[in-house]
mmCIF file of C-alpha atoms in Angstrom:
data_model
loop_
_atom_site.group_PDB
_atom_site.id
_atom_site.type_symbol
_atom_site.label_atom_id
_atom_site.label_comp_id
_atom_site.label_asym_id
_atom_site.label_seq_id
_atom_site.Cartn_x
_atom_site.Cartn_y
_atom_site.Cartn_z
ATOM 1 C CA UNK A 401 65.981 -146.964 -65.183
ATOM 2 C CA UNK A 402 65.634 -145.222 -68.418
ATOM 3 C CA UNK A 403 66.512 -142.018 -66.698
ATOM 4 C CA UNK A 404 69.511 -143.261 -64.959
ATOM 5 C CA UNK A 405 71.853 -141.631 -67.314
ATOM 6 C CA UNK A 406 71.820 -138.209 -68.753
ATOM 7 C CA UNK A 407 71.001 -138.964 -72.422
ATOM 8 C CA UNK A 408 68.142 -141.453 -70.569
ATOM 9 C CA UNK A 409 66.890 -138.276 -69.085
ATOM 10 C CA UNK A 410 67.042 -135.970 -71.711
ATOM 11 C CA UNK A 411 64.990 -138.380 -74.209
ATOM 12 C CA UNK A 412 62.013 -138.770 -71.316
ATOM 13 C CA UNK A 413 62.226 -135.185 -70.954
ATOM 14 C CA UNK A 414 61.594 -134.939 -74.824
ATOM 15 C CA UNK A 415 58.822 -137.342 -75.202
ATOM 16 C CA UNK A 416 56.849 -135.398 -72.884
ATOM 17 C CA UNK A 417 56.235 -132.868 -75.508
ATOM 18 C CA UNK A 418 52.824 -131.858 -76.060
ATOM 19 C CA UNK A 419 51.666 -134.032 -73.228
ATOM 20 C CA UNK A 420 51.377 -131.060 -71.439
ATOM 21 C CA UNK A 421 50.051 -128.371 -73.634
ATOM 22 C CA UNK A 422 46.491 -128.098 -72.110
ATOM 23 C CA UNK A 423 48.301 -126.613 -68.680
ATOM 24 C CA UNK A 424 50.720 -124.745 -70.747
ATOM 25 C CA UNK A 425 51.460 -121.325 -71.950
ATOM 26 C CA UNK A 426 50.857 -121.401 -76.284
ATOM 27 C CA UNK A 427 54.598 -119.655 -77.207
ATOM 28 C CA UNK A 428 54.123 -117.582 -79.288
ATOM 29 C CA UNK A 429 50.666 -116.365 -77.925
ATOM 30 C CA UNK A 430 49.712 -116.001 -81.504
ATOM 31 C CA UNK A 431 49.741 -119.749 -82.263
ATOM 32 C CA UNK A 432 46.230 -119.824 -79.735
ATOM 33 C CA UNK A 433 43.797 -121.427 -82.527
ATOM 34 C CA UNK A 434 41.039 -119.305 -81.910
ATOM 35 C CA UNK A 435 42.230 -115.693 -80.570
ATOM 36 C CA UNK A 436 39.438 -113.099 -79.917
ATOM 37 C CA UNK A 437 41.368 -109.976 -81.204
ATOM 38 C CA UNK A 438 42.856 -108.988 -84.682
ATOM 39 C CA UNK A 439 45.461 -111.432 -85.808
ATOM 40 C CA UNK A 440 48.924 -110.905 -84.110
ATOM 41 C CA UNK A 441 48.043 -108.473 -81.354
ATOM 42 C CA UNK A 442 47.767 -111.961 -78.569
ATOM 43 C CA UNK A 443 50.464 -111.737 -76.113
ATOM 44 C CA UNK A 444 49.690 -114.284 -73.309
ATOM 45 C CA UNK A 445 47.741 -117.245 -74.018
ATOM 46 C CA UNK A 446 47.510 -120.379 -71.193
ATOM 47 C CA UNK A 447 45.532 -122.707 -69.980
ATOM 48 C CA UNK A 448 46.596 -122.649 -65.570
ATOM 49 C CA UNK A 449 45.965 -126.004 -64.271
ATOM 50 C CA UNK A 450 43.375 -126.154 -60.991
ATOM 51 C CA UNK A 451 45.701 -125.599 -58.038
ATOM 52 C CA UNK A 452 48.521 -124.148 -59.915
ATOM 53 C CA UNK A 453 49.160 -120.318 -60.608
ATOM 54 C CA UNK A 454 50.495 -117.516 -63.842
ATOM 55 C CA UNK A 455 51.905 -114.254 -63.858
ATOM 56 C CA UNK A 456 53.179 -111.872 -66.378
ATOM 57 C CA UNK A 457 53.865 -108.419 -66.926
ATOM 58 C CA UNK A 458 51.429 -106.240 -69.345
ATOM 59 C CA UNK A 459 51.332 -103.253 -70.833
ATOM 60 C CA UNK A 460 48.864 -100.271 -70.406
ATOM 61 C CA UNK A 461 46.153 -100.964 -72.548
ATOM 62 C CA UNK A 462 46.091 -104.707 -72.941
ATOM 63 C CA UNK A 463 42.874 -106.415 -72.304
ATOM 64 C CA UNK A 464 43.140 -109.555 -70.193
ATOM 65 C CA UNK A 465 40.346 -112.214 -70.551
ATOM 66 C CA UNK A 466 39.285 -114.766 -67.820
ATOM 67 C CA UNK A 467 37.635 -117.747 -68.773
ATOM 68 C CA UNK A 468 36.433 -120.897 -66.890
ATOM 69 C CA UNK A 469 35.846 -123.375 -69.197
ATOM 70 C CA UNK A 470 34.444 -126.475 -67.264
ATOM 71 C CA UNK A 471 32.869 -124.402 -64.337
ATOM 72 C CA UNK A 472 35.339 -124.983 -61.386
ATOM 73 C CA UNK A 473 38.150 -122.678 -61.255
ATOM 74 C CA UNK A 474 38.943 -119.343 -59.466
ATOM 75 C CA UNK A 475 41.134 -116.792 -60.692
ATOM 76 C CA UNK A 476 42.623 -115.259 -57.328
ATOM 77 C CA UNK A 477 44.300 -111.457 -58.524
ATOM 78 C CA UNK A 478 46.473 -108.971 -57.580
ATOM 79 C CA UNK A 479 47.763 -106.473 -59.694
ATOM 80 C CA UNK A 480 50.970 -104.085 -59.188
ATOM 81 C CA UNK A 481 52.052 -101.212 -60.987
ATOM 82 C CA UNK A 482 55.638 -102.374 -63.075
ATOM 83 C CA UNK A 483 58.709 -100.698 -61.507
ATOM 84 C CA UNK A 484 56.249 -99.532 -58.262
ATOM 85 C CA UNK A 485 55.250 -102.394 -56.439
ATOM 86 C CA UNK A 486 54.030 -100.040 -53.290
ATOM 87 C CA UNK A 487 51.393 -99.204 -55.593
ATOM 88 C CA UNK A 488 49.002 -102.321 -55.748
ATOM 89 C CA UNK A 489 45.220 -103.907 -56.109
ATOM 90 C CA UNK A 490 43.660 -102.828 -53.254
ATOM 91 C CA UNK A 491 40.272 -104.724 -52.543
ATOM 92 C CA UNK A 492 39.149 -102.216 -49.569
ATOM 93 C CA UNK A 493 39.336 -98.888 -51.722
ATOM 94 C CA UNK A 494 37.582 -101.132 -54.977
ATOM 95 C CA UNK A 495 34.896 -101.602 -52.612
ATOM 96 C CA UNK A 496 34.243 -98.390 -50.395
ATOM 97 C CA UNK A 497 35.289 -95.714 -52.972
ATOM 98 C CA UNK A 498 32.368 -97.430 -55.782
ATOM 99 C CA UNK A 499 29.990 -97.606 -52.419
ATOM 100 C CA UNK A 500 29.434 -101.405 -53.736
ATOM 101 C CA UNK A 501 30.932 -104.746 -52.669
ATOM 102 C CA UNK A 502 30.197 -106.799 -55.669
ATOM 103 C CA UNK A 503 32.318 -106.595 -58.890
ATOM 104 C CA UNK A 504 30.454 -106.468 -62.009
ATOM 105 C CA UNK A 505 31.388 -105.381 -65.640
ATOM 106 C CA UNK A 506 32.161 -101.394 -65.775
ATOM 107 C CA UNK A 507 33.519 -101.427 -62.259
ATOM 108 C CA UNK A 508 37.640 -100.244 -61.682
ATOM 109 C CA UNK A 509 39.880 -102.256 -59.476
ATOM 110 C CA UNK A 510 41.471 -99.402 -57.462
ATOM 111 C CA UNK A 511 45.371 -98.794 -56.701
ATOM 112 C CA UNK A 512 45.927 -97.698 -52.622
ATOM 113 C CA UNK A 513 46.869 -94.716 -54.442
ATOM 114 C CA UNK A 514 43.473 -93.972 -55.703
ATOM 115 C CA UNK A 515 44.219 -94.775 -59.470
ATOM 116 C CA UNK A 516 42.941 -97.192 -61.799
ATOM 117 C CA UNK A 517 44.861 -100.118 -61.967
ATOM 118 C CA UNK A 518 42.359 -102.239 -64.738
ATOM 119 C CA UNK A 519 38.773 -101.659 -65.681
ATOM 120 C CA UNK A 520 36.177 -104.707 -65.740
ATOM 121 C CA UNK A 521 34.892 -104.282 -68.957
ATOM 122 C CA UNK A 522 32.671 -107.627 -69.482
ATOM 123 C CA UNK A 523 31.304 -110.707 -67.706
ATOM 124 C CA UNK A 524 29.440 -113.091 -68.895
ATOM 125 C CA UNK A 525 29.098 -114.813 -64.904
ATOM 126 C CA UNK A 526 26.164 -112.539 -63.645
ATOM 127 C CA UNK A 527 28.856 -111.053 -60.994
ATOM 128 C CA UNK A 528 29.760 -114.235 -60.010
ATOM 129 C CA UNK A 529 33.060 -112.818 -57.999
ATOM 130 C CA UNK A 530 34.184 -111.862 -54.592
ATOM 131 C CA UNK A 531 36.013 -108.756 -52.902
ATOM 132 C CA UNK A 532 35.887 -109.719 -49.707
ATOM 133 C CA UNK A 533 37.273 -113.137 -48.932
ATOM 134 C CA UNK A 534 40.650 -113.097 -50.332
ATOM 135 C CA UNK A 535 42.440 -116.628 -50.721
ATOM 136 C CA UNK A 536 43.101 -119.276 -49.302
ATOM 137 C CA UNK A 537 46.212 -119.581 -47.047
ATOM 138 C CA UNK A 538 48.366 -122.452 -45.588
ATOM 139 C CA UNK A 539 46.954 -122.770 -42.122
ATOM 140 C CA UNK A 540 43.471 -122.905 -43.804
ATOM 141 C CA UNK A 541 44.200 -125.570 -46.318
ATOM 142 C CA UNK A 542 46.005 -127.635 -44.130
ATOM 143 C CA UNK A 543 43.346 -127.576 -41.400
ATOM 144 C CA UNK A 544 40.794 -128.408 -44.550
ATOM 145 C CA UNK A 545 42.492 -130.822 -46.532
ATOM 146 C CA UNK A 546 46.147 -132.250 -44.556
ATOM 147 C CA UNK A 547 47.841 -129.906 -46.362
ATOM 148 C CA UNK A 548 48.579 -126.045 -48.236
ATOM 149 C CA UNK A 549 52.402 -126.306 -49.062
ATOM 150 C CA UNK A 550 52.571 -125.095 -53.038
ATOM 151 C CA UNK A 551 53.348 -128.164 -54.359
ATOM 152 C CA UNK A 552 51.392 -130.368 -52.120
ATOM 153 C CA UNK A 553 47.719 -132.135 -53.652
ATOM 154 C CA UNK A 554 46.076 -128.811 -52.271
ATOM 155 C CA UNK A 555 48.441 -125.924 -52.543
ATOM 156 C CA UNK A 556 46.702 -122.569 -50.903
ATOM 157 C CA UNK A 557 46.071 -119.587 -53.217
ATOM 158 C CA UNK A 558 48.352 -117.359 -51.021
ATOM 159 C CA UNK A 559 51.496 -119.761 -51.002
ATOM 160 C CA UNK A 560 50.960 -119.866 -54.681
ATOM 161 C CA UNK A 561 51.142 -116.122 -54.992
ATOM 162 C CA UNK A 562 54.292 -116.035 -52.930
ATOM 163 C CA UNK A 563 56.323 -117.822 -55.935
ATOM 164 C CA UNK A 564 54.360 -115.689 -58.699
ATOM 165 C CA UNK A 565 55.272 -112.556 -56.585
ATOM 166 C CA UNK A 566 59.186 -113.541 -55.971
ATOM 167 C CA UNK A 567 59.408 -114.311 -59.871
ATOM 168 C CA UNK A 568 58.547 -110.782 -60.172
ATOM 169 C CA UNK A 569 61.108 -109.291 -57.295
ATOM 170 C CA UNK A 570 58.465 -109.153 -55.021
ATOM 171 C CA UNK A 571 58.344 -110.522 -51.290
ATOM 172 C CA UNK A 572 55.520 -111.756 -49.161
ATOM 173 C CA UNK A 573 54.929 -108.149 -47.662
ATOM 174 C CA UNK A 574 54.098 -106.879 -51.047
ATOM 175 C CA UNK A 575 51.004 -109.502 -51.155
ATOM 176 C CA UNK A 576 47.499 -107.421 -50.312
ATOM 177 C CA UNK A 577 44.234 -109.299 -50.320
ATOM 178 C CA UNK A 578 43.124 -110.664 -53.687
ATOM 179 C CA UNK A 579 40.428 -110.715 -55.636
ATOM 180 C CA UNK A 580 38.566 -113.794 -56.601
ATOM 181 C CA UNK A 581 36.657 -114.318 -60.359
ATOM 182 C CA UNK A 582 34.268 -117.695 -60.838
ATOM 183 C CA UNK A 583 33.096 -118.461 -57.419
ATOM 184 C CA UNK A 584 30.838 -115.754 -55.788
ATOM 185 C CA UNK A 585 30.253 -114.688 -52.422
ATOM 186 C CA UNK A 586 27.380 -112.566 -50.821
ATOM 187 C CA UNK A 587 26.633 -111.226 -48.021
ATOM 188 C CA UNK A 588 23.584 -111.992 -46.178
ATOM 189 C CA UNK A 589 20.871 -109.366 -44.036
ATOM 190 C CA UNK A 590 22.710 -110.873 -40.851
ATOM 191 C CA UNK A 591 26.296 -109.710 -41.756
ATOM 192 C CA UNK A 592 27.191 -113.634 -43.127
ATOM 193 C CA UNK A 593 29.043 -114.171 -45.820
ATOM 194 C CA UNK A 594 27.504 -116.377 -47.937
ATOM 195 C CA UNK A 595 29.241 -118.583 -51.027
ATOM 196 C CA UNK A 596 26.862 -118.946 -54.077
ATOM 197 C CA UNK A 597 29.354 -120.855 -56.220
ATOM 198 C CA UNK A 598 30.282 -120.774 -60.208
ATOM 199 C CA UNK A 599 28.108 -119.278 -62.679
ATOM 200 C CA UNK A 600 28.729 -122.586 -64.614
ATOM 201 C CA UNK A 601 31.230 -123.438 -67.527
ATOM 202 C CA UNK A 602 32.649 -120.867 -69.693
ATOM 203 C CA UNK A 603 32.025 -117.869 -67.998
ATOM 204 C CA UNK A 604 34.367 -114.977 -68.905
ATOM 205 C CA UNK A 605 35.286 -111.416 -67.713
ATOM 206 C CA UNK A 606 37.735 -109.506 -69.244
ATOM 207 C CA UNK A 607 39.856 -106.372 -67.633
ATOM 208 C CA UNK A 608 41.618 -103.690 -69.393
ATOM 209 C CA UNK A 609 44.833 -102.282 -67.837
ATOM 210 C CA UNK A 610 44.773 -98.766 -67.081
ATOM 211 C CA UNK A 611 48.826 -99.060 -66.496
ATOM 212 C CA UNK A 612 51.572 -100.816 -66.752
ATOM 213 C CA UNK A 613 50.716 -104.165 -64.595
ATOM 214 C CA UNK A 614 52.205 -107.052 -62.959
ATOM 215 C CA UNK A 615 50.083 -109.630 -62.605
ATOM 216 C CA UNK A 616 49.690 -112.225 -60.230
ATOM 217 C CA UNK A 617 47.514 -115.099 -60.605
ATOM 218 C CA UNK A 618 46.508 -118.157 -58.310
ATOM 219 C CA UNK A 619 43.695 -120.701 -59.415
ATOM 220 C CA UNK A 620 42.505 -122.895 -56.385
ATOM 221 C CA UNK A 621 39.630 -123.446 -54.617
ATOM 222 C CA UNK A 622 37.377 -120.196 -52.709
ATOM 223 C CA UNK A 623 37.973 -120.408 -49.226
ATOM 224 C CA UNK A 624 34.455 -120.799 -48.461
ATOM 225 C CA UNK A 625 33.878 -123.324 -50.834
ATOM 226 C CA UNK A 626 32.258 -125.684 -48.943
ATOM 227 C CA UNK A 627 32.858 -129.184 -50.721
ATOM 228 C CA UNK A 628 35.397 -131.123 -48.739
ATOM 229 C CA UNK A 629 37.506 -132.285 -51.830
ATOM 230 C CA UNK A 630 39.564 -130.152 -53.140
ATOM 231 C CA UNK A 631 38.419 -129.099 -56.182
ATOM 232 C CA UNK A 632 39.664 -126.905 -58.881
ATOM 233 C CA UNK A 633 39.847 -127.310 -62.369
ATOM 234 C CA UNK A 634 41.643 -125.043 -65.367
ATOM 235 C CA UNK A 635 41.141 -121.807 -66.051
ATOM 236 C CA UNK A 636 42.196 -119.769 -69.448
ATOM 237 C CA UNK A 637 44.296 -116.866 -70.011
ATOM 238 C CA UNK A 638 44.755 -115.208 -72.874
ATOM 239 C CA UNK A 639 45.252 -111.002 -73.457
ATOM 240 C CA UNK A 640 45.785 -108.728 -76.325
ATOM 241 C CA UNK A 641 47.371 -105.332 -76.914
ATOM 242 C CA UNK A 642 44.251 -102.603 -77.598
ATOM 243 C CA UNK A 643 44.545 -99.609 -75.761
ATOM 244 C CA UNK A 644 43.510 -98.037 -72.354
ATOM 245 C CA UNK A 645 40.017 -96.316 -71.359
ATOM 246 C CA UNK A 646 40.363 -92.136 -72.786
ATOM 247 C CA UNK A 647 38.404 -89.327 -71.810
ATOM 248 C CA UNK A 648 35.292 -89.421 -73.814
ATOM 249 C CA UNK A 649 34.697 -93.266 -73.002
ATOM 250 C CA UNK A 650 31.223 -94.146 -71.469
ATOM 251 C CA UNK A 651 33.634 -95.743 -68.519
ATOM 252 C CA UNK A 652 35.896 -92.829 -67.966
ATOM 253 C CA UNK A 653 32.625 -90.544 -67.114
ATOM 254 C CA UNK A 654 30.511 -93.482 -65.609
ATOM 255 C CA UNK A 655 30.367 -92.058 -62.049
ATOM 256 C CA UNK A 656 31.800 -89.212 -60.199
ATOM 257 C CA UNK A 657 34.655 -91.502 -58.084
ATOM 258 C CA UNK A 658 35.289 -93.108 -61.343
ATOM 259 C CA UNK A 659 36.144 -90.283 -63.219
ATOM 260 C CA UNK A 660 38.311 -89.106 -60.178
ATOM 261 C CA UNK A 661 40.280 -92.114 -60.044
ATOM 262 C CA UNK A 662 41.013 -92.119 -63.823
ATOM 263 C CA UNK A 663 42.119 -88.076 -64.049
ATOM 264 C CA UNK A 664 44.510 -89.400 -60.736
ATOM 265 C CA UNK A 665 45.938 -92.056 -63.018
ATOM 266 C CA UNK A 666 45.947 -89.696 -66.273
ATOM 267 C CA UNK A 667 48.001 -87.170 -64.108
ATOM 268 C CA UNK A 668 50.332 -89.420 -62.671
ATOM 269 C CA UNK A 669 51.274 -90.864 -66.176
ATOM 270 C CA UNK A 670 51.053 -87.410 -66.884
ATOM 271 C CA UNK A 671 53.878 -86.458 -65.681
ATOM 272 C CA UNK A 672 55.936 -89.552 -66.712
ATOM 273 C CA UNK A 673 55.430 -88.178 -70.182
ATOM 274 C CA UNK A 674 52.522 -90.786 -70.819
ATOM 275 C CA UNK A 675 49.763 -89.398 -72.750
#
């Protein structure tokens, strides 16, 4: 076998260059051919394959942009605040506190803590999301499709998140519900939840982080997706430095439990000398 030896290895290893790039991170980020920000501010550009995951740490003030290319994936999130991990995405308080259930551009995703972890500041789906869900987990893959493990033919969103989390020093326990972009979800006059699908190919949204952020992403199938293959194809990354939402900002002032939850995080940084 050509890769019965070590220097048989290492040359199979090497002609898989650039066979891979479409499901690859672009290093450096500013090699991405066609970046939507000044030249040289890109800091994360990839391409996740369908039923694989990404993570990375950003700063405060980088914009993040979401985009489904061919019309199948869906971008499963959770956010943490760097260095404070108790502090996290939390889907309930996103909902309840903007008294709506559906995520659209100009909404906040919300911290347990009542601060703004990133603002939604477009999308191009028509709200084409879901808060309510979550992901998809091992039990519910393998009763779906044979199987959930990670690196299985249909790895579950939350298994998936378990390795992003642990390459960040988190555990399991530090894993809340996620949010889900591309494949929406309603919910019906009954109480039902009902799945209404992609918005189509190359829908976008992009977020803005209010803080420091690690993020954790998963693209598989929505849990109520009710095709019986699984099916999940790529979904593209890519984020910029800019700069965080200020007083002044149609967003900041937007509505009254907005502008609460952004003088909470303003306070908090605040006091970490962060202006």
């Amino acid at each position: 076998m050509a890769t019965a030896t070590t220097y048989g290895a290492r040359d199979h290893a090497r002609a898989q260059a650039g066979t891979e790039a479409r499901t690859m991170p672009v290093v450096p980020a500013t090699d991405w051919p066609d970046p939507p920000c000044e030249a040289g501010h890109l800091v994360w550009a990839e391409t996740v394959a369908g039923g694989s995951y990404t993570h990375r740490a950003v700063a405060r003030g980088t914009e993040i942009r979401l985009t489904d290319p061919d019309g199948d994936a869906c971008a499963h999130l959770l956010l943490h605040v760097a260095g404070r991990p108790w502090e996290r995405l939390n889907t309930a308080d996103t909902v309840k506190v903007q008294w709506n259930a559906y995520l659209r551009a100009g909404q906040l995703l919300l911290s347990s803590h009542g601060r703004v972890l990133a603002s939604l500041v477009t999308d191009t789906t028509d709200g084409r999301h879901d808060a309510l869900c979550a992901t998809s987990t091992l039990a519910t893959n393998t009763a779906r499709y044979g199987d959930g493990a990670p690196h299985s033919a249909s790895p579950a969103g939350r298994e998936l998140l378990k390795l992003a989390a642990l390459k960040n020093g988190l555990d399991p326990r530090d894993l809340p519900p996620s949010l889900s972009f591309f494949q929406g979800v309603v919910v019906r006059e009954d109480g039902a939840l009902e799945f209404t699908g992609s918005a189509g190919p190359g829908g976008s949204v992009t977020l803005r982080a209010e803080q420091d952020l690690t993020v954790l992403i998963a693209n598989v199938p929505h849990p109520l997706d009710p095709r019986p293959e699984y099916t999940s194809t790529p979904l593209e990354v890519l984020a910029w430095t800019a700069g965080p939402t200020a007083p002044g900002d149609p967003l900041w002032d937007a509505t009254p439990e907005g502008r609460r939850a952004f003088l909470n995080t303003a306070e908090l940084l605040a006091s970490k000398g962060v202006r």
